[in-house]
Amino acid sequence: MLKLDIFLSALANGLMTGAVYALIALGLTLVYGVLHIINFAHGATLTAAMFAVFVMHNAFGIDPYFAIFILTPLFFALGYGVQRFVINPASHGDDSNILLVTLGLSIIIENALLAGFRSDTRSIDVPYGFSVVEVGNLFLSTPKLVAFGASFVVAGALWLLLARTDTGKAIRAVAREKTGASLSGINVDHIYAVTFGIGAACLAIAACLLMPTFLVNPRIGNAFVLVAFTIVVLGGMGSITGALIGGLIIGVVESLSGLYFGESLGQIGIFLIFILVLLFKPTGLFGARA
Amino acid sequence: MAPWLPIIAVVAALALLPLGLGSNTVLNFLSFAMIITIAAQGWNILGGYGGQFSFGHAVFFGTGAYAMALLQVRFGINPWLALPLSMALGALVGFAIGFLSFRARLRGSYFALVTLAFAELFRISANASGFTGGAAGVLVPLRLDPAQMQFADKRVAYWLALCFVAAGLALTLALARSRFGAQLVAVRENEEAARALGVDALGVKLKAITLSGAITASAGCLYTQKFLYLDANLAYGPWVSVEALLAPIIGGLGTVFGPLVGAVVLLGLGEVTKTVFANLMGGSIPGVDLVVFGVLLILCVAHAPRGVLGLAGRLLGKGRARP
């Protein structure tokens, strides 16, 4: 009986972490779906957002959940500006150049954080950090439950935005047929930048949801970025449903392999899935395009 | 003979450098720059000439470094024999990764990602396994004896690394002038067209990654023999991969001298930045040199797609427009 409880609690933990992973992967998959590029600066941007939450909490006493309302628009603007004024002009629109420019950005962000905050690992101390909710025999961490719920809300909002708004329609038009969209009067550069901004905004929300239970150091983006790539590849590049389900699967895989094979091997499981999916089914579970 | 003259001149000049400069710091810098140059030369064959951007060349560097250390420490094999064995292992890892990825038709960002994942897989495994010494790393015992490839005179270690750089330069030039080199460039420019003309694209890419793996592994071997210590982050860390790809991109992608120029410029600027900031702020600041690398990468992609060499050619008015 006890064994089943441990299994169920690992499963629940995996699902809760997986939902935040999904949120991180959403921005990446959206940017891929529209710009057809892989944003290597995704992990570093998440780290920057986590440090922003840390500074807001420690210097100004701002609660991470309240910080969502400040950091989301801020990171949207940052993402918009970076795509419009750095990535786009520097890469001349060439795919391998974009790869290199985003790699350059990730090096800059990560090491600027290292220079500013040193390599120490930091966390924030909120009163509800260790509070739990009892469900049956399981004790579930409240901040993780909040993150779980919020991730679905954000994914739903993103879906509504894409399906129902004019901006969403323009984004989908650019993703489908760039030249056609531009001929019908859509400003493609603007839509690219908006998409990039949404990706960064998702990261800001994820950072606010993660900080009450996670640690941050300048190099943590590396760990997250490969997880996010794995989810995006597993779910199918550009698929939002795929990112959600992929996130949950990866969260559970990490949690269960951590339980049965030890902490360090949980990560190995993720890389193996990543390589195997790329090699044998690069379109992922929900991807339409090869 | 004429195309080989620049290589002979550059290598001769580099060989004479330590005779004029007695400083240990400069010598250490030069030795390290040569090791990075070799890793970058390996990357340049696959990435520069073949157009396959690997983000995980640490996998070859680390395999060479670990094989070199473990063959000596665990199996008592002489380093002069361990060196070719380690390079062969690097070639084998290159062939295996190439076989898996190119057969699955991975290219562009997908290839970059899968190489990164392989490097991380190796890093975590090396960090977790008892055979590789786990997180504590491997220590090669100090035995200052040329027969053990350890030299009391630091200049000899530098000259040894320089020999590998020279061999790499000669090999790259030979490759650029060969039929295989032409096929590689054809695959880079347009794989479908190359295949339509009868080029065995898979075979060409496999040859390139195997060669690339062997060369980059030799850089790892020299690293082990110079520093006599390594762990998973030094050998397989993402920084090795980044330096291996930054040097050719900054120096000049798909050129013979690009990796050498890039490595010297990159590491030189890194040292200057570290010193300037240490003097300004009264203490060393981690990461500032790497911020400069990132800025340099973006500036190069934006304004000097042919790297420092291309830029120099343009400034000297000798820049020829590419056909």
JSON list of C-alpha atoms in Angstrom, two decimals, chain B residues 63-278:
[
{"chain": "B", "resi": 63, "resn": "THR", "atom": "CA", "xyz": [35.78, 11.33, -25.59]},
{"chain": "B", "resi": 64, "resn": "GLY", "atom": "CA", "xyz": [39.38, 12.03, -26.65]},
{"chain": "B", "resi": 65, "resn": "ALA", "atom": "CA", "xyz": [40.23, 13.55, -23.28]},
{"chain": "B", "resi": 66, "resn": "TYR", "atom": "CA", "xyz": [38.67, 10.75, -21.21]},
{"chain": "B", "resi": 67, "resn": "ALA", "atom": "CA", "xyz": [40.06, 7.97, -23.43]},
{"chain": "B", "resi": 68, "resn": "MET", "atom": "CA", "xyz": [43.55, 9.48, -23.18]},
{"chain": "B", "resi": 69, "resn": "ALA", "atom": "CA", "xyz": [43.33, 9.67, -19.38]},
{"chain": "B", "resi": 70, "resn": "LEU", "atom": "CA", "xyz": [41.62, 6.33, -18.76]},
{"chain": "B", "resi": 71, "resn": "LEU", "atom": "CA", "xyz": [43.83, 4.34, -21.15]},
{"chain": "B", "resi": 72, "resn": "GLN", "atom": "CA", "xyz": [46.82, 5.53, -19.14]},
{"chain": "B", "resi": 73, "resn": "VAL", "atom": "CA", "xyz": [45.36, 5.37, -15.64]},
{"chain": "B", "resi": 74, "resn": "ARG", "atom": "CA", "xyz": [43.23, 2.23, -15.87]},
{"chain": "B", "resi": 75, "resn": "PHE", "atom": "CA", "xyz": [45.10, 0.20, -18.49]},
{"chain": "B", "resi": 76, "resn": "GLY", "atom": "CA", "xyz": [48.67, 1.47, -18.13]},
{"chain": "B", "resi": 77, "resn": "ILE", "atom": "CA", "xyz": [48.96, 2.25, -21.84]},
{"chain": "B", "resi": 78, "resn": "ASN", "atom": "CA", "xyz": [51.72, 4.63, -22.93]},
{"chain": "B", "resi": 79, "resn": "PRO", "atom": "CA", "xyz": [50.31, 8.05, -23.92]},
{"chain": "B", "resi": 80, "resn": "TRP", "atom": "CA", "xyz": [52.02, 7.95, -27.35]},
{"chain": "B", "resi": 81, "resn": "LEU", "atom": "CA", "xyz": [49.96, 4.83, -28.07]},
{"chain": "B", "resi": 82, "resn": "ALA", "atom": "CA", "xyz": [46.89, 6.09, -26.21]},
{"chain": "B", "resi": 83, "resn": "LEU", "atom": "CA", "xyz": [46.78, 9.17, -28.48]},
{"chain": "B", "resi": 84, "resn": "PRO", "atom": "CA", "xyz": [45.99, 7.37, -31.77]},
{"chain": "B", "resi": 85, "resn": "LEU", "atom": "CA", "xyz": [43.66, 4.98, -29.93]},
{"chain": "B", "resi": 86, "resn": "SER", "atom": "CA", "xyz": [41.73, 7.92, -28.44]},
{"chain": "B", "resi": 87, "resn": "MET", "atom": "CA", "xyz": [41.54, 9.61, -31.83]},
{"chain": "B", "resi": 88, "resn": "ALA", "atom": "CA", "xyz": [40.19, 6.38, -33.32]},
{"chain": "B", "resi": 89, "resn": "LEU", "atom": "CA", "xyz": [37.56, 6.30, -30.59]},
{"chain": "B", "resi": 90, "resn": "GLY", "atom": "CA", "xyz": [36.66, 9.92, -31.41]},
{"chain": "B", "resi": 91, "resn": "ALA", "atom": "CA", "xyz": [36.29, 8.91, -35.06]},
{"chain": "B", "resi": 92, "resn": "LEU", "atom": "CA", "xyz": [34.09, 5.98, -34.04]},
{"chain": "B", "resi": 93, "resn": "VAL", "atom": "CA", "xyz": [31.82, 8.18, -31.91]},
{"chain": "B", "resi": 94, "resn": "GLY", "atom": "CA", "xyz": [31.67, 10.63, -34.83]},
{"chain": "B", "resi": 95, "resn": "PHE", "atom": "CA", "xyz": [30.70, 7.85, -37.22]},
{"chain": "B", "resi": 96, "resn": "ALA", "atom": "CA", "xyz": [28.06, 6.50, -34.82]},
{"chain": "B", "resi": 97, "resn": "ILE", "atom": "CA", "xyz": [26.42, 9.89, -34.20]},
{"chain": "B", "resi": 98, "resn": "GLY", "atom": "CA", "xyz": [26.64, 10.72, -37.90]},
{"chain": "B", "resi": 99, "resn": "PHE", "atom": "CA", "xyz": [25.18, 7.37, -38.90]},
{"chain": "B", "resi": 100, "resn": "LEU", "atom": "CA", "xyz": [22.22, 7.79, -36.53]},
{"chain": "B", "resi": 101, "resn": "SER", "atom": "CA", "xyz": [21.50, 11.45, -37.30]},
{"chain": "B", "resi": 102, "resn": "PHE", "atom": "CA", "xyz": [22.18, 11.60, -41.03]},
{"chain": "B", "resi": 103, "resn": "ARG", "atom": "CA", "xyz": [20.27, 8.38, -41.67]},
{"chain": "B", "resi": 104, "resn": "ALA", "atom": "CA", "xyz": [17.31, 9.97, -39.87]},
{"chain": "B", "resi": 105, "resn": "ARG", "atom": "CA", "xyz": [17.73, 12.93, -42.27]},
{"chain": "B", "resi": 106, "resn": "LEU", "atom": "CA", "xyz": [18.38, 15.39, -39.46]},
{"chain": "B", "resi": 107, "resn": "ARG", "atom": "CA", "xyz": [19.79, 18.69, -40.62]},
{"chain": "B", "resi": 108, "resn": "GLY", "atom": "CA", "xyz": [19.85, 22.35, -39.67]},
{"chain": "B", "resi": 109, "resn": "SER", "atom": "CA", "xyz": [18.44, 23.04, -36.22]},
{"chain": "B", "resi": 110, "resn": "TYR", "atom": "CA", "xyz": [17.53, 19.38, -35.70]},
{"chain": "B", "resi": 111, "resn": "PHE", "atom": "CA", "xyz": [21.12, 18.27, -36.22]},
{"chain": "B", "resi": 112, "resn": "ALA", "atom": "CA", "xyz": [22.33, 21.03, -33.89]},
{"chain": "B", "resi": 113, "resn": "LEU", "atom": "CA", "xyz": [19.90, 19.86, -31.21]},
{"chain": "B", "resi": 114, "resn": "VAL", "atom": "CA", "xyz": [20.67, 16.16, -31.47]},
{"chain": "B", "resi": 115, "resn": "THR", "atom": "CA", "xyz": [24.43, 16.78, -31.19]},
{"chain": "B", "resi": 116, "resn": "LEU", "atom": "CA", "xyz": [23.81, 18.94, -28.14]},
{"chain": "B", "resi": 117, "resn": "ALA", "atom": "CA", "xyz": [21.75, 16.14, -26.60]},
{"chain": "B", "resi": 118, "resn": "PHE", "atom": "CA", "xyz": [24.48, 13.55, -27.30]},
{"chain": "B", "resi": 119, "resn": "ALA", "atom": "CA", "xyz": [27.06, 15.77, -25.59]},
{"chain": "B", "resi": 120, "resn": "GLU", "atom": "CA", "xyz": [24.81, 16.15, -22.55]},
{"chain": "B", "resi": 121, "resn": "LEU", "atom": "CA", "xyz": [24.17, 12.40, -22.49]},
{"chain": "B", "resi": 122, "resn": "PHE", "atom": "CA", "xyz": [27.93, 11.74, -22.42]},
{"chain": "B", "resi": 123, "resn": "ARG", "atom": "CA", "xyz": [28.48, 14.47, -19.82]},
{"chain": "B", "resi": 124, "resn": "ILE", "atom": "CA", "xyz": [25.91, 13.11, -17.40]},
{"chain": "B", "resi": 125, "resn": "SER", "atom": "CA", "xyz": [27.09, 9.52, -17.93]},
{"chain": "B", "resi": 126, "resn": "ALA", "atom": "CA", "xyz": [30.73, 10.48, -17.32]},
{"chain": "B", "resi": 127, "resn": "ASN", "atom": "CA", "xyz": [29.68, 12.38, -14.24]},
{"chain": "B", "resi": 128, "resn": "ALA", "atom": "CA", "xyz": [27.70, 9.44, -12.85]},
{"chain": "B", "resi": 129, "resn": "SER", "atom": "CA", "xyz": [29.89, 6.45, -13.77]},
{"chain": "B", "resi": 130, "resn": "GLY", "atom": "CA", "xyz": [32.51, 5.02, -11.40]},
{"chain": "B", "resi": 131, "resn": "PHE", "atom": "CA", "xyz": [34.71, 3.96, -14.31]},
{"chain": "B", "resi": 132, "resn": "THR", "atom": "CA", "xyz": [35.34, 7.57, -15.31]},
{"chain": "B", "resi": 133, "resn": "GLY", "atom": "CA", "xyz": [35.95, 8.64, -11.73]},
{"chain": "B", "resi": 134, "resn": "GLY", "atom": "CA", "xyz": [32.48, 10.18, -11.44]},
{"chain": "B", "resi": 135, "resn": "ALA", "atom": "CA", "xyz": [32.18, 13.75, -10.24]},
{"chain": "B", "resi": 136, "resn": "ALA", "atom": "CA", "xyz": [35.72, 13.63, -8.78]},
{"chain": "B", "resi": 137, "resn": "GLY", "atom": "CA", "xyz": [37.20, 13.34, -12.29]},
{"chain": "B", "resi": 138, "resn": "VAL", "atom": "CA", "xyz": [40.44, 11.65, -13.38]},
{"chain": "B", "resi": 139, "resn": "LEU", "atom": "CA", "xyz": [43.94, 12.61, -12.36]},
{"chain": "B", "resi": 140, "resn": "VAL", "atom": "CA", "xyz": [46.83, 11.53, -14.61]},
{"chain": "B", "resi": 141, "resn": "PRO", "atom": "CA", "xyz": [49.95, 11.02, -12.45]},
{"chain": "B", "resi": 142, "resn": "LEU", "atom": "CA", "xyz": [52.71, 13.55, -12.97]},
{"chain": "B", "resi": 143, "resn": "ARG", "atom": "CA", "xyz": [55.73, 11.90, -14.67]},
{"chain": "B", "resi": 144, "resn": "LEU", "atom": "CA", "xyz": [57.76, 14.59, -16.40]},
{"chain": "B", "resi": 145, "resn": "ASP", "atom": "CA", "xyz": [59.30, 12.47, -19.14]},
{"chain": "B", "resi": 146, "resn": "PRO", "atom": "CA", "xyz": [59.02, 12.87, -22.93]},
{"chain": "B", "resi": 147, "resn": "ALA", "atom": "CA", "xyz": [58.31, 9.12, -23.10]},
{"chain": "B", "resi": 148, "resn": "GLN", "atom": "CA", "xyz": [55.19, 9.87, -21.03]},
{"chain": "B", "resi": 149, "resn": "MET", "atom": "CA", "xyz": [54.30, 12.85, -23.25]},
{"chain": "B", "resi": 150, "resn": "GLN", "atom": "CA", "xyz": [54.88, 15.18, -20.29]},
{"chain": "B", "resi": 151, "resn": "PHE", "atom": "CA", "xyz": [57.46, 17.89, -20.70]},
{"chain": "B", "resi": 152, "resn": "ALA", "atom": "CA", "xyz": [59.42, 19.84, -18.11]},
{"chain": "B", "resi": 153, "resn": "ASP", "atom": "CA", "xyz": [59.85, 22.58, -20.71]},
{"chain": "B", "resi": 154, "resn": "LYS", "atom": "CA", "xyz": [56.41, 24.05, -21.40]},
{"chain": "B", "resi": 155, "resn": "ARG", "atom": "CA", "xyz": [57.55, 25.13, -24.83]},
{"chain": "B", "resi": 156, "resn": "VAL", "atom": "CA", "xyz": [57.76, 21.51, -25.95]},
{"chain": "B", "resi": 157, "resn": "ALA", "atom": "CA", "xyz": [54.10, 20.94, -25.07]},
{"chain": "B", "resi": 158, "resn": "TYR", "atom": "CA", "xyz": [53.26, 24.05, -27.08]},
{"chain": "B", "resi": 159, "resn": "TRP", "atom": "CA", "xyz": [55.29, 22.85, -30.06]},
{"chain": "B", "resi": 160, "resn": "LEU", "atom": "CA", "xyz": [53.57, 19.47, -29.89]},
{"chain": "B", "resi": 161, "resn": "ALA", "atom": "CA", "xyz": [50.16, 21.18, -30.03]},
{"chain": "B", "resi": 162, "resn": "LEU", "atom": "CA", "xyz": [51.47, 23.35, -32.86]},
{"chain": "B", "resi": 163, "resn": "CYS", "atom": "CA", "xyz": [52.40, 20.20, -34.81]},
{"chain": "B", "resi": 164, "resn": "PHE", "atom": "CA", "xyz": [48.75, 19.13, -34.59]},
{"chain": "B", "resi": 165, "resn": "VAL", "atom": "CA", "xyz": [47.62, 22.59, -35.69]},
{"chain": "B", "resi": 166, "resn": "ALA", "atom": "CA", "xyz": [50.02, 22.42, -38.64]},
{"chain": "B", "resi": 167, "resn": "ALA", "atom": "CA", "xyz": [48.78, 18.96, -39.58]},
{"chain": "B", "resi": 168, "resn": "GLY", "atom": "CA", "xyz": [45.20, 20.25, -39.28]},
{"chain": "B", "resi": 169, "resn": "LEU", "atom": "CA", "xyz": [45.94, 23.23, -41.54]},
{"chain": "B", "resi": 170, "resn": "ALA", "atom": "CA", "xyz": [47.62, 21.00, -44.14]},
{"chain": "B", "resi": 171, "resn": "LEU", "atom": "CA", "xyz": [44.78, 18.49, -43.97]},
{"chain": "B", "resi": 172, "resn": "THR", "atom": "CA", "xyz": [42.14, 21.23, -44.38]},
{"chain": "B", "resi": 173, "resn": "LEU", "atom": "CA", "xyz": [43.96, 22.69, -47.37]},
{"chain": "B", "resi": 174, "resn": "ALA", "atom": "CA", "xyz": [44.32, 19.27, -48.97]},
{"chain": "B", "resi": 175, "resn": "LEU", "atom": "CA", "xyz": [40.65, 18.63, -48.28]},
{"chain": "B", "resi": 176, "resn": "ALA", "atom": "CA", "xyz": [39.58, 21.97, -49.77]},
{"chain": "B", "resi": 177, "resn": "ARG", "atom": "CA", "xyz": [41.48, 21.10, -52.97]},
{"chain": "B", "resi": 178, "resn": "SER", "atom": "CA", "xyz": [40.24, 17.51, -53.18]},
{"chain": "B", "resi": 179, "resn": "ARG", "atom": "CA", "xyz": [37.29, 15.89, -54.88]},
{"chain": "B", "resi": 180, "resn": "PHE", "atom": "CA", "xyz": [35.89, 15.00, -51.43]},
{"chain": "B", "resi": 181, "resn": "GLY", "atom": "CA", "xyz": [36.12, 18.67, -50.39]},
{"chain": "B", "resi": 182, "resn": "ALA", "atom": "CA", "xyz": [34.23, 19.75, -53.50]},
{"chain": "B", "resi": 183, "resn": "GLN", "atom": "CA", "xyz": [31.52, 17.18, -52.80]},
{"chain": "B", "resi": 184, "resn": "LEU", "atom": "CA", "xyz": [31.28, 18.38, -49.20]},
{"chain": "B", "resi": 185, "resn": "VAL", "atom": "CA", "xyz": [30.80, 21.99, -50.32]},
{"chain": "B", "resi": 186, "resn": "ALA", "atom": "CA", "xyz": [28.24, 20.84, -52.87]},
{"chain": "B", "resi": 187, "resn": "VAL", "atom": "CA", "xyz": [26.26, 19.11, -50.11]},
{"chain": "B", "resi": 188, "resn": "ARG", "atom": "CA", "xyz": [26.48, 22.28, -48.01]},
{"chain": "B", "resi": 189, "resn": "GLU", "atom": "CA", "xyz": [25.22, 24.52, -50.79]},
{"chain": "B", "resi": 190, "resn": "ASN", "atom": "CA", "xyz": [22.37, 22.30, -51.97]},
{"chain": "B", "resi": 191, "resn": "GLU", "atom": "CA", "xyz": [22.07, 18.71, -50.86]},
{"chain": "B", "resi": 192, "resn": "GLU", "atom": "CA", "xyz": [19.32, 17.78, -53.33]},
{"chain": "B", "resi": 193, "resn": "ALA", "atom": "CA", "xyz": [21.22, 19.19, -56.29]},
{"chain": "B", "resi": 194, "resn": "ALA", "atom": "CA", "xyz": [24.43, 17.47, -55.17]},
{"chain": "B", "resi": 195, "resn": "ARG", "atom": "CA", "xyz": [22.59, 14.16, -54.92]},
{"chain": "B", "resi": 196, "resn": "ALA", "atom": "CA", "xyz": [21.04, 14.68, -58.34]},
{"chain": "B", "resi": 197, "resn": "LEU", "atom": "CA", "xyz": [24.57, 15.09, -59.71]},
{"chain": "B", "resi": 198, "resn": "GLY", "atom": "CA", "xyz": [25.51, 11.71, -58.29]},
{"chain": "B", "resi": 199, "resn": "VAL", "atom": "CA", "xyz": [27.16, 12.77, -55.02]},
{"chain": "B", "resi": 200, "resn": "ASP", "atom": "CA", "xyz": [26.66, 10.21, -52.25]},
{"chain": "B", "resi": 201, "resn": "ALA", "atom": "CA", "xyz": [25.53, 12.85, -49.74]},
{"chain": "B", "resi": 202, "resn": "LEU", "atom": "CA", "xyz": [25.18, 10.45, -46.80]},
{"chain": "B", "resi": 203, "resn": "GLY", "atom": "CA", "xyz": [28.64, 8.97, -47.40]},
{"chain": "B", "resi": 204, "resn": "VAL", "atom": "CA", "xyz": [30.25, 12.39, -47.75]},
{"chain": "B", "resi": 205, "resn": "LYS", "atom": "CA", "xyz": [28.66, 13.68, -44.53]},
{"chain": "B", "resi": 206, "resn": "LEU", "atom": "CA", "xyz": [29.62, 10.49, -42.70]},
{"chain": "B", "resi": 207, "resn": "LYS", "atom": "CA", "xyz": [33.26, 10.83, -43.81]},
{"chain": "B", "resi": 208, "resn": "ALA", "atom": "CA", "xyz": [33.26, 14.47, -42.69]},
{"chain": "B", "resi": 209, "resn": "ILE", "atom": "CA", "xyz": [31.86, 13.79, -39.21]},
{"chain": "B", "resi": 210, "resn": "THR", "atom": "CA", "xyz": [34.21, 10.84, -38.70]},
{"chain": "B", "resi": 211, "resn": "LEU", "atom": "CA", "xyz": [37.24, 12.95, -39.62]},
{"chain": "B", "resi": 212, "resn": "SER", "atom": "CA", "xyz": [35.88, 15.83, -37.55]},
{"chain": "B", "resi": 213, "resn": "GLY", "atom": "CA", "xyz": [35.46, 13.51, -34.55]},
{"chain": "B", "resi": 214, "resn": "ALA", "atom": "CA", "xyz": [39.06, 12.25, -34.79]},
{"chain": "B", "resi": 215, "resn": "ILE", "atom": "CA", "xyz": [40.55, 15.76, -35.05]},
{"chain": "B", "resi": 216, "resn": "THR", "atom": "CA", "xyz": [38.48, 17.18, -32.20]},
{"chain": "B", "resi": 217, "resn": "ALA", "atom": "CA", "xyz": [39.32, 14.12, -30.07]},
{"chain": "B", "resi": 218, "resn": "SER", "atom": "CA", "xyz": [43.03, 14.86, -30.57]},
{"chain": "B", "resi": 219, "resn": "ALA", "atom": "CA", "xyz": [42.43, 18.29, -29.03]},
{"chain": "B", "resi": 220, "resn": "GLY", "atom": "CA", "xyz": [40.94, 16.52, -26.01]},
{"chain": "B", "resi": 221, "resn": "CYS", "atom": "CA", "xyz": [44.01, 14.24, -25.80]},
{"chain": "B", "resi": 222, "resn": "LEU", "atom": "CA", "xyz": [46.39, 17.22, -25.76]},
{"chain": "B", "resi": 223, "resn": "TYR", "atom": "CA", "xyz": [44.22, 18.90, -23.14]},
{"chain": "B", "resi": 224, "resn": "THR", "atom": "CA", "xyz": [44.48, 15.85, -20.85]},
{"chain": "B", "resi": 225, "resn": "GLN", "atom": "CA", "xyz": [48.24, 15.61, -21.33]},
{"chain": "B", "resi": 226, "resn": "LYS", "atom": "CA", "xyz": [48.75, 19.32, -20.65]},
{"chain": "B", "resi": 227, "resn": "PHE", "atom": "CA", "xyz": [46.56, 19.73, -17.59]},
{"chain": "B", "resi": 228, "resn": "LEU", "atom": "CA", "xyz": [46.70, 16.12, -16.29]},
{"chain": "B", "resi": 229, "resn": "TYR", "atom": "CA", "xyz": [43.23, 16.48, -14.82]},
{"chain": "B", "resi": 230, "resn": "LEU", "atom": "CA", "xyz": [39.71, 16.47, -16.20]},
{"chain": "B", "resi": 231, "resn": "ASP", "atom": "CA", "xyz": [36.13, 16.03, -15.11]},
{"chain": "B", "resi": 232, "resn": "ALA", "atom": "CA", "xyz": [32.83, 15.76, -16.96]},
{"chain": "B", "resi": 233, "resn": "ASN", "atom": "CA", "xyz": [32.24, 19.52, -17.13]},
{"chain": "B", "resi": 234, "resn": "LEU", "atom": "CA", "xyz": [35.74, 20.30, -18.40]},
{"chain": "B", "resi": 235, "resn": "ALA", "atom": "CA", "xyz": [35.62, 17.56, -21.04]},
{"chain": "B", "resi": 236, "resn": "TYR", "atom": "CA", "xyz": [31.98, 17.36, -22.08]},
{"chain": "B", "resi": 237, "resn": "GLY", "atom": "CA", "xyz": [30.70, 20.78, -20.89]},
{"chain": "B", "resi": 238, "resn": "PRO", "atom": "CA", "xyz": [28.70, 23.00, -23.25]},
{"chain": "B", "resi": 239, "resn": "TRP", "atom": "CA", "xyz": [31.55, 25.54, -23.27]},
{"chain": "B", "resi": 240, "resn": "VAL", "atom": "CA", "xyz": [33.80, 23.22, -25.22]},
{"chain": "B", "resi": 241, "resn": "SER", "atom": "CA", "xyz": [31.14, 22.94, -27.93]},
{"chain": "B", "resi": 242, "resn": "VAL", "atom": "CA", "xyz": [30.62, 26.70, -27.99]},
{"chain": "B", "resi": 243, "resn": "GLU", "atom": "CA", "xyz": [34.34, 27.48, -28.30]},
{"chain": "B", "resi": 244, "resn": "ALA", "atom": "CA", "xyz": [34.75, 24.89, -31.06]},
{"chain": "B", "resi": 245, "resn": "LEU", "atom": "CA", "xyz": [32.04, 26.56, -33.14]},
{"chain": "B", "resi": 246, "resn": "LEU", "atom": "CA", "xyz": [32.74, 30.20, -32.23]},
{"chain": "B", "resi": 247, "resn": "ALA", "atom": "CA", "xyz": [36.35, 30.12, -33.41]},
{"chain": "B", "resi": 248, "resn": "PRO", "atom": "CA", "xyz": [35.66, 29.17, -37.05]},
{"chain": "B", "resi": 249, "resn": "ILE", "atom": "CA", "xyz": [32.60, 31.42, -37.25]},
{"chain": "B", "resi": 250, "resn": "ILE", "atom": "CA", "xyz": [34.53, 34.41, -35.93]},
{"chain": "B", "resi": 251, "resn": "GLY", "atom": "CA", "xyz": [37.68, 33.59, -37.88]},
{"chain": "B", "resi": 252, "resn": "GLY", "atom": "CA", "xyz": [36.05, 32.64, -41.15]},
{"chain": "B", "resi": 253, "resn": "LEU", "atom": "CA", "xyz": [33.70, 29.74, -41.80]},
{"chain": "B", "resi": 254, "resn": "GLY", "atom": "CA", "xyz": [34.94, 27.13, -44.27]},
{"chain": "B", "resi": 255, "resn": "THR", "atom": "CA", "xyz": [38.40, 28.63, -44.66]},
{"chain": "B", "resi": 256, "resn": "VAL", "atom": "CA", "xyz": [41.75, 27.02, -43.91]},
{"chain": "B", "resi": 257, "resn": "PHE", "atom": "CA", "xyz": [42.95, 29.64, -41.41]},
{"chain": "B", "resi": 258, "resn": "GLY", "atom": "CA", "xyz": [39.53, 30.58, -39.96]},
{"chain": "B", "resi": 259, "resn": "PRO", "atom": "CA", "xyz": [39.72, 28.36, -36.86]},
{"chain": "B", "resi": 260, "resn": "LEU", "atom": "CA", "xyz": [43.25, 29.49, -35.98]},
{"chain": "B", "resi": 261, "resn": "VAL", "atom": "CA", "xyz": [42.51, 33.21, -36.42]},
{"chain": "B", "resi": 262, "resn": "GLY", "atom": "CA", "xyz": [39.19, 32.84, -34.60]},
{"chain": "B", "resi": 263, "resn": "ALA", "atom": "CA", "xyz": [40.66, 30.97, -31.63]},
{"chain": "B", "resi": 264, "resn": "VAL", "atom": "CA", "xyz": [43.47, 33.49, -31.15]},
{"chain": "B", "resi": 265, "resn": "VAL", "atom": "CA", "xyz": [41.13, 36.51, -31.55]},
{"chain": "B", "resi": 266, "resn": "LEU", "atom": "CA", "xyz": [38.48, 34.97, -29.29]},
{"chain": "B", "resi": 267, "resn": "LEU", "atom": "CA", "xyz": [40.74, 33.86, -26.46]},
{"chain": "B", "resi": 268, "resn": "GLY", "atom": "CA", "xyz": [42.85, 37.02, -26.78]},
{"chain": "B", "resi": 269, "resn": "LEU", "atom": "CA", "xyz": [39.81, 39.28, -26.48]},
{"chain": "B", "resi": 270, "resn": "GLY", "atom": "CA", "xyz": [38.59, 37.14, -23.58]},
{"chain": "B", "resi": 271, "resn": "GLU", "atom": "CA", "xyz": [41.88, 37.68, -21.70]},
{"chain": "B", "resi": 272, "resn": "VAL", "atom": "CA", "xyz": [41.86, 41.42, -22.43]},
{"chain": "B", "resi": 273, "resn": "THR", "atom": "CA", "xyz": [38.26, 41.77, -21.24]},
{"chain": "B", "resi": 274, "resn": "LYS", "atom": "CA", "xyz": [38.95, 39.85, -18.05]},
{"chain": "B", "resi": 275, "resn": "THR", "atom": "CA", "xyz": [42.01, 42.00, -17.29]},
{"chain": "B", "resi": 276, "resn": "VAL", "atom": "CA", "xyz": [40.28, 45.30, -18.06]},
{"chain": "B", "resi": 277, "resn": "PHE", "atom": "CA", "xyz": [37.26, 44.45, -15.90]},
{"chain": "B", "resi": 278, "resn": "ALA", "atom": "CA", "xyz": [39.44, 43.11, -13.08]}
]
